[in-house]
Amino acid sequence: MTNNIILELKDIHLRLKSNDFEVNILNGIDLKLVEGKAVAILGASGSGKSSMMSVMNGLERQTSGSVIVAGHTLDNMNEDQLALFRRDNIGIILQAFHLIPTMTAIENVAVPMELAGIKEAIEIAKKMLEDVGLSHRMDHFPTQLSGGEQQRVAIARAMAPHPKILFADEPTGNLDGKTGHNIIDLIFSLREKNNATLILITHDQELAGKCDQIIHIEDGLIVDAHHNDEKAAE
Amino acid sequence: MIAMKFALREIRFAFKHFQIFIACLFLGTAIIAAVGSVTKNISVALEQDARKFLGGDIEIRLIQKELSPDEMAYISARSVEISRVSELRAMAHTEQKDDSSLIEIRAVDKAYPLFGELTTTGNMPNEQLFEFKDGSWGLVASDAIAVRLNREVGDKLNIGDLTYQIRGIIIVEPDSANAGFQLAPSVLVSAQSMAATGLIKEGSLVDYKYRLKLPENSDAVVFTEELKEAYPDAQWRVRDKSSGGGSTQRFIDRMGQFMSLVGLTALLVGGVGVSNAVHGYLNSKTNTIATFKILGAKSDTIFQIYLYQIIFMSVFAIILGLIAGGSLPFLFSDFIESKMPIALSRQFYAGPLLLAAFYSLLISLIFTLWPLAKAKNISARQLFRLTISSSKGDKIPRSYSAVIIIMVLTMLSVVFYTASYRELTGYFIGGLAVSFALLLSTGYSVRKCVTYLPRHYSPALRIALSNITRPGNSTLSIILSLGLGLILLSAIAMVNYGLNQEIEKRVNIDAPSYFFLDIQKDDHQEFKEFSTSLKGTSLFRTVPNLRGRITHIKGVSAADVEVDQDVRWMLRGDRGMTFSDQLPEDNKLVEGDWWPKNYSGVPQVSISNDMAEGMDLTPGDQISVNVLGRNMDVTIRSVRSVDWGGFGINYVLMFDPHILSAAPFTYVGTVKSDSANEAPNYQAITKKFPNVTTVRLKEVLDNVQILLLQIKGAIDVMASITIVAGVLVLSGAIAAGHKGRIYDSAVLKIVGATRLDILKAYIFEFIILGVATGVVAIILGSIAAYGIVVGIMQMEWVFSINVPLLTVIASIFLTLSIGMVSIYKAMSVRSAQVLRDA
């Protein structure tokens, strides 16, 4: 592993406007993340952790500051450029899975590769589903899958293009305990296999303990960011 | 092609979202395809049988005179065969002379018909139908006259001085489509017998039609031109087989044009449904689109994915519509053929079907491009449902507006290009556009006004008003969907009401009971004395009547002179003319003065003011006329205003007496009879003067009323289809809000609302929308009706409260009854289940 900086946030502010008022979500975030590490982001509800992740992966545009991810400066990219950036560099796993309901499992996994014009998309998707233990569910639609199975498909979809960074926003939030553990194990094993950087939002301290770095965020500011010495010791 | 691949995957589950979309496009396509296909089938049949309908390759028509020997020799030398038909109106009397009826006599020669077959119930060759046998000449009669006089085959009829035997009832009269609107039912007799009836005298209004069969490969147009060259001043009207369908073809064209426009209206209404359906579908796809964006799809890819789906659904609906519409001529061919003497070709014609498909596809794209453009701007961040701010995405480029405008203009261009009657089309499209815009404005205004209303203490009313303005409300859709159809129906109803009122008013005030034609000069005095001696008669009036034609206007030939389109008919063919030493009571002088009594100077004429305006004529100008073969130059002495809408005897040209009093003429007259004596007086007059043609106004009005009712019935059916389209769209609009209603009902029940409370809220909402739609429909329908009644028909505007009242009631009824389905489901919901599923 190297010590290359894979992601950098410089003085990130995020203000959102409603009809009558303005809310400060992020109030000056500075952060550098090293390539290949697993990073946990902890914080209470409304602390700004999901918003910070959205800024990191280009889903949200910061009000001020600069975002550099995998060598790309996201600040002046338009929506289409951000979409292409996401396609080629990152994978995202969300709490609510967000599979496309009108596509089968294999089709869902193949989508990002098909968008990238990869001809072997279906074959790669098939292999990915085998890796996540769903070879017997390839032709099932999301409504025919359990919660855990849907999240596995989402993981396969996120990992199939071999992203440099994997973002996971409370990936076990909608799952029961046992299933959640299995999912986390799967995420971590695939991350290591692909040498991807993992940025994980969680409430779970135990899960955070599995990561290389833990960041605490509160009221839109990073209040603590430390390396996980216990993990390092392991 | 990735977008196509994704679109096909999505489409597997899309049909349930597109049911209203498909239904709306199907209906609009089917109507336009049906109208076009039926019209085309009929037109082709008329064209193919043009010679049959015209009666020949060429028809030469003269009034009150026959072809000269020289003219006859000319056309005989150039034709394979000639058939002559003489037509005039006369009275048919029962043998006992206890009843009589006006008829149109057609005296045919042995060559008739040159094309097609005369089919009767007589079941014998034509010669036997008409020959003199057992003391009577034979005739064949239309079913209408047999019913009217209660006669059967074998019975006798007196016509003029002759007694005829009915030898058959007409089943198919091959050239009847050429005849147009007939005042009376027809009978066919032999030309040989006609002379013996005594009906043809000097001055009788007889039409002579010479039908020519030309040699094979002859060009009828060339023949006509050569004929004109050979006889440049001939007083005839020549038609070739291109006008074989005649007035029937014109009627078909007009009705087809109108029905196509109504079909386009239904398609436009359907467009609203299409837009709603696509909006709803794309809203349901917000998460999917955001997911696509997260995974790296560009905006254009998103646009294409859903555009392909919409095109697929559109094509599917259009194909179904084309099959249904294109099949109509087949399904209703027997019915159509029973009404018209044609044999339908029973074919699919590509032209009308392609046109219907073109319109439908354009409508689909026009109404879906904007929601598609908005959908492609859905941001990936919308998956996270930021509660603070809702992202509106990037602004939609103006190029989308430009494309929509281009598509609208393209559609309008094609509509105008293919229109047979561009002025009518222009008014209709203009009215449609204005109505659409005003309905849209009404929707916005209703929403705006509701926000300013005070928050009512009644929770039900407050909820109703909130529903009208809530995000995702159906207000605009409801008003648009019903509004157009109701405007059309209310306008038609008001025009119909106005027309009926006008006819009734004129009949009650000043209409005579009978019109008399062909009163011979010798019989005039006796006729006058007899008619006025009958009980209950009044308003006796007779005027001399001749036929002639205008040949030159201020030295320019009638064929070449430029005049307004609406007076061109005055220069076509022979017209009725009269003379008088006094200005008629119901005419007013607007320019010039009247000739003095016993005037005998330079020939002078008084013209109607519409002729003066349309031909730019004033007193002092000269025109030339030909009356019974004699050319005359006459000076205009005065201009009269004439009330053509009344039932008086009016003429465009009225000459000073000294020119024409010596010419052969007959009288036309009118008599008014009170209703109690109308029938017996009619019998008395027709019995006393069997050779005078008597037209009973009552019968004419009855026939006109039947015809108007039939036309109105057809128009009402078509206009109702717009309502059907509106109901479809309304259903879709109400269904779109259904989920919200269910959620609201669940929450209301939690806080203590009863089902009655919920029901009241929704009833208020639909009544408010129904009233708003009904009111705007009345206003716009009244404006359209006013324009037609006053502007086009030039009648007095009469307002009736019934039509507006019925319009509003219909609007409320439709909105409520369709809404009730959604309301019922909303009231029946179990709150716990809804909240669990939310």
PDB file of N, CA, C and O in Angstrom, chain A residues 75-102:
ATOM      1  N   ASP A  75     -14.688  20.475  -8.581  1.00  0.00           N
ATOM      2  CA  ASP A  75     -15.355  21.760  -8.316  1.00  0.00           C
ATOM      3  C   ASP A  75     -16.136  22.304  -9.485  1.00  0.00           C
ATOM      4  O   ASP A  75     -17.245  22.806  -9.339  1.00  0.00           O
ATOM      5  N   ASN A  76     -15.575  22.246 -10.671  1.00  0.00           N
ATOM      6  CA  ASN A  76     -16.224  22.904 -11.816  1.00  0.00           C
ATOM      7  C   ASN A  76     -16.846  21.904 -12.791  1.00  0.00           C
ATOM      8  O   ASN A  76     -17.200  22.259 -13.907  1.00  0.00           O
ATOM      9  N   MET A  77     -16.962  20.652 -12.354  1.00  0.00           N
ATOM     10  CA  MET A  77     -17.568  19.660 -13.253  1.00  0.00           C
ATOM     11  C   MET A  77     -19.069  19.867 -13.298  1.00  0.00           C
ATOM     12  O   MET A  77     -19.702  20.131 -12.281  1.00  0.00           O
ATOM     13  N   ASN A  78     -19.650  19.693 -14.501  1.00  0.00           N
ATOM     14  CA  ASN A  78     -21.107  19.738 -14.593  1.00  0.00           C
ATOM     15  C   ASN A  78     -21.666  18.346 -14.264  1.00  0.00           C
ATOM     16  O   ASN A  78     -20.907  17.403 -14.004  1.00  0.00           O
ATOM     17  N   GLU A  79     -22.989  18.225 -14.315  1.00  0.00           N
ATOM     18  CA  GLU A  79     -23.633  16.978 -13.879  1.00  0.00           C
ATOM     19  C   GLU A  79     -23.156  15.786 -14.690  1.00  0.00           C
ATOM     20  O   GLU A  79     -22.919  14.701 -14.159  1.00  0.00           O
ATOM     21  N   ASP A  80     -23.023  15.980 -15.987  1.00  0.00           N
ATOM     22  CA  ASP A  80     -22.628  14.854 -16.839  1.00  0.00           C
ATOM     23  C   ASP A  80     -21.184  14.463 -16.563  1.00  0.00           C
ATOM     24  O   ASP A  80     -20.850  13.276 -16.536  1.00  0.00           O
ATOM     25  N   GLN A  81     -20.358  15.442 -16.338  1.00  0.00           N
ATOM     26  CA  GLN A  81     -18.951  15.142 -16.050  1.00  0.00           C
ATOM     27  C   GLN A  81     -18.834  14.412 -14.716  1.00  0.00           C
ATOM     28  O   GLN A  81     -18.031  13.489 -14.568  1.00  0.00           O
ATOM     29  N   LEU A  82     -19.639  14.816 -13.753  1.00  0.00           N
ATOM     30  CA  LEU A  82     -19.630  14.130 -12.457  1.00  0.00           C
ATOM     31  C   LEU A  82     -20.109  12.695 -12.611  1.00  0.00           C
ATOM     32  O   LEU A  82     -19.586  11.777 -11.984  1.00  0.00           O
ATOM     33  N   ALA A  83     -21.156  12.500 -13.472  1.00  0.00           N
ATOM     34  CA  ALA A  83     -21.654  11.142 -13.690  1.00  0.00           C
ATOM     35  C   ALA A  83     -20.553  10.264 -14.282  1.00  0.00           C
ATOM     36  O   ALA A  83     -20.354   9.121 -13.857  1.00  0.00           O
ATOM     37  N   LEU A  84     -19.846  10.799 -15.243  1.00  0.00           N
ATOM     38  CA  LEU A  84     -18.764  10.022 -15.869  1.00  0.00           C
ATOM     39  C   LEU A  84     -17.646   9.753 -14.868  1.00  0.00           C
ATOM     40  O   LEU A  84     -17.054   8.659 -14.840  1.00  0.00           O
ATOM     41  N   PHE A  85     -17.394  10.753 -14.031  1.00  0.00           N
ATOM     42  CA  PHE A  85     -16.356  10.576 -12.995  1.00  0.00           C
ATOM     43  C   PHE A  85     -16.731   9.425 -12.059  1.00  0.00           C
ATOM     44  O   PHE A  85     -15.921   8.561 -11.751  1.00  0.00           O
ATOM     45  N   ARG A  86     -17.998   9.440 -11.641  1.00  0.00           N
ATOM     46  CA  ARG A  86     -18.453   8.377 -10.729  1.00  0.00           C
ATOM     47  C   ARG A  86     -18.348   7.020 -11.397  1.00  0.00           C
ATOM     48  O   ARG A  86     -17.920   6.028 -10.806  1.00  0.00           O
ATOM     49  N   ARG A  87     -18.755   6.986 -12.670  1.00  0.00           N
ATOM     50  CA  ARG A  87     -18.745   5.726 -13.405  1.00  0.00           C
ATOM     51  C   ARG A  87     -17.360   5.108 -13.451  1.00  0.00           C
ATOM     52  O   ARG A  87     -17.194   3.897 -13.312  1.00  0.00           O
ATOM     53  N   ASP A  88     -16.367   5.964 -13.634  1.00  0.00           N
ATOM     54  CA  ASP A  88     -15.017   5.457 -13.886  1.00  0.00           C
ATOM     55  C   ASP A  88     -14.161   5.313 -12.624  1.00  0.00           C
ATOM     56  O   ASP A  88     -13.087   4.682 -12.682  1.00  0.00           O
ATOM     57  N   ASN A  89     -14.616   5.883 -11.489  1.00  0.00           N
ATOM     58  CA  ASN A  89     -13.699   5.924 -10.349  1.00  0.00           C
ATOM     59  C   ASN A  89     -14.267   5.401  -9.038  1.00  0.00           C
ATOM     60  O   ASN A  89     -13.507   4.994  -8.167  1.00  0.00           O
ATOM     61  N   ILE A  90     -15.550   5.486  -8.866  1.00  0.00           N
ATOM     62  CA  ILE A  90     -16.069   5.161  -7.543  1.00  0.00           C
ATOM     63  C   ILE A  90     -17.251   4.193  -7.636  1.00  0.00           C
ATOM     64  O   ILE A  90     -17.846   4.028  -8.686  1.00  0.00           O
ATOM     65  N   GLY A  91     -17.487   3.544  -6.475  1.00  0.00           N
ATOM     66  CA  GLY A  91     -18.683   2.735  -6.345  1.00  0.00           C
ATOM     67  C   GLY A  91     -19.419   3.222  -5.113  1.00  0.00           C
ATOM     68  O   GLY A  91     -18.801   3.659  -4.142  1.00  0.00           O
ATOM     69  N   ILE A  92     -20.735   3.173  -5.153  1.00  0.00           N
ATOM     70  CA  ILE A  92     -21.532   3.683  -4.030  1.00  0.00           C
ATOM     71  C   ILE A  92     -22.518   2.607  -3.597  1.00  0.00           C
ATOM     72  O   ILE A  92     -23.218   2.014  -4.411  1.00  0.00           O
ATOM     73  N   ILE A  93     -22.529   2.343  -2.283  1.00  0.00           N
ATOM     74  CA  ILE A  93     -23.511   1.415  -1.703  1.00  0.00           C
ATOM     75  C   ILE A  93     -24.352   2.231  -0.741  1.00  0.00           C
ATOM     76  O   ILE A  93     -23.822   2.932   0.120  1.00  0.00           O
ATOM     77  N   LEU A  94     -25.691   2.147  -0.925  1.00  0.00           N
ATOM     78  CA  LEU A  94     -26.584   2.993  -0.136  1.00  0.00           C
ATOM     79  C   LEU A  94     -27.419   2.151   0.818  1.00  0.00           C
ATOM     80  O   LEU A  94     -27.623   0.952   0.608  1.00  0.00           O
ATOM     81  N   GLN A  95     -27.929   2.791   1.834  1.00  0.00           N
ATOM     82  CA  GLN A  95     -28.723   2.092   2.842  1.00  0.00           C
ATOM     83  C   GLN A  95     -29.959   1.443   2.224  1.00  0.00           C
ATOM     84  O   GLN A  95     -30.328   0.338   2.577  1.00  0.00           O
ATOM     85  N   ALA A  96     -30.601   2.145   1.319  1.00  0.00           N
ATOM     86  CA  ALA A  96     -31.855   1.643   0.738  1.00  0.00           C
ATOM     87  C   ALA A  96     -31.638   0.871  -0.553  1.00  0.00           C
ATOM     88  O   ALA A  96     -32.563   0.722  -1.337  1.00  0.00           O
ATOM     89  N   PHE A  97     -30.422   0.392  -0.755  1.00  0.00           N
ATOM     90  CA  PHE A  97     -30.035  -0.461  -1.897  1.00  0.00           C
ATOM     91  C   PHE A  97     -30.136   0.264  -3.247  1.00  0.00           C
ATOM     92  O   PHE A  97     -29.183   0.305  -4.003  1.00  0.00           O
ATOM     93  N   HIS A  98     -31.321   0.817  -3.536  1.00  0.00           N
ATOM     94  CA  HIS A  98     -31.547   1.542  -4.797  1.00  0.00           C
ATOM     95  C   HIS A  98     -31.162   0.743  -6.019  1.00  0.00           C
ATOM     96  O   HIS A  98     -30.420   1.207  -6.889  1.00  0.00           O
ATOM     97  N   LEU A  99     -31.687  -0.472  -6.078  1.00  0.00           N
ATOM     98  CA  LEU A  99     -31.573  -1.222  -7.323  1.00  0.00           C
ATOM     99  C   LEU A  99     -32.646  -0.713  -8.286  1.00  0.00           C
ATOM    100  O   LEU A  99     -33.659  -0.164  -7.867  1.00  0.00           O
ATOM    101  N   ILE A 100     -32.398  -0.911  -9.557  1.00  0.00           N
ATOM    102  CA  ILE A 100     -33.385  -0.509 -10.560  1.00  0.00           C
ATOM    103  C   ILE A 100     -34.427  -1.616 -10.618  1.00  0.00           C
ATOM    104  O   ILE A 100     -34.114  -2.762 -10.977  1.00  0.00           O
ATOM    105  N   PRO A 101     -35.672  -1.303 -10.242  1.00  0.00           N
ATOM    106  CA  PRO A 101     -36.664  -2.374 -10.041  1.00  0.00           C
ATOM    107  C   PRO A 101     -37.057  -3.118 -11.314  1.00  0.00           C
ATOM    108  O   PRO A 101     -37.550  -4.235 -11.246  1.00  0.00           O
ATOM    109  N   THR A 102     -36.843  -2.517 -12.452  1.00  0.00           N
ATOM    110  CA  THR A 102     -37.269  -3.155 -13.703  1.00  0.00           C
ATOM    111  C   THR A 102     -36.153  -3.984 -14.336  1.00  0.00           C
ATOM    112  O   THR A 102     -36.313  -4.467 -15.451  1.00  0.00           O
TER     113      THR A 102
END
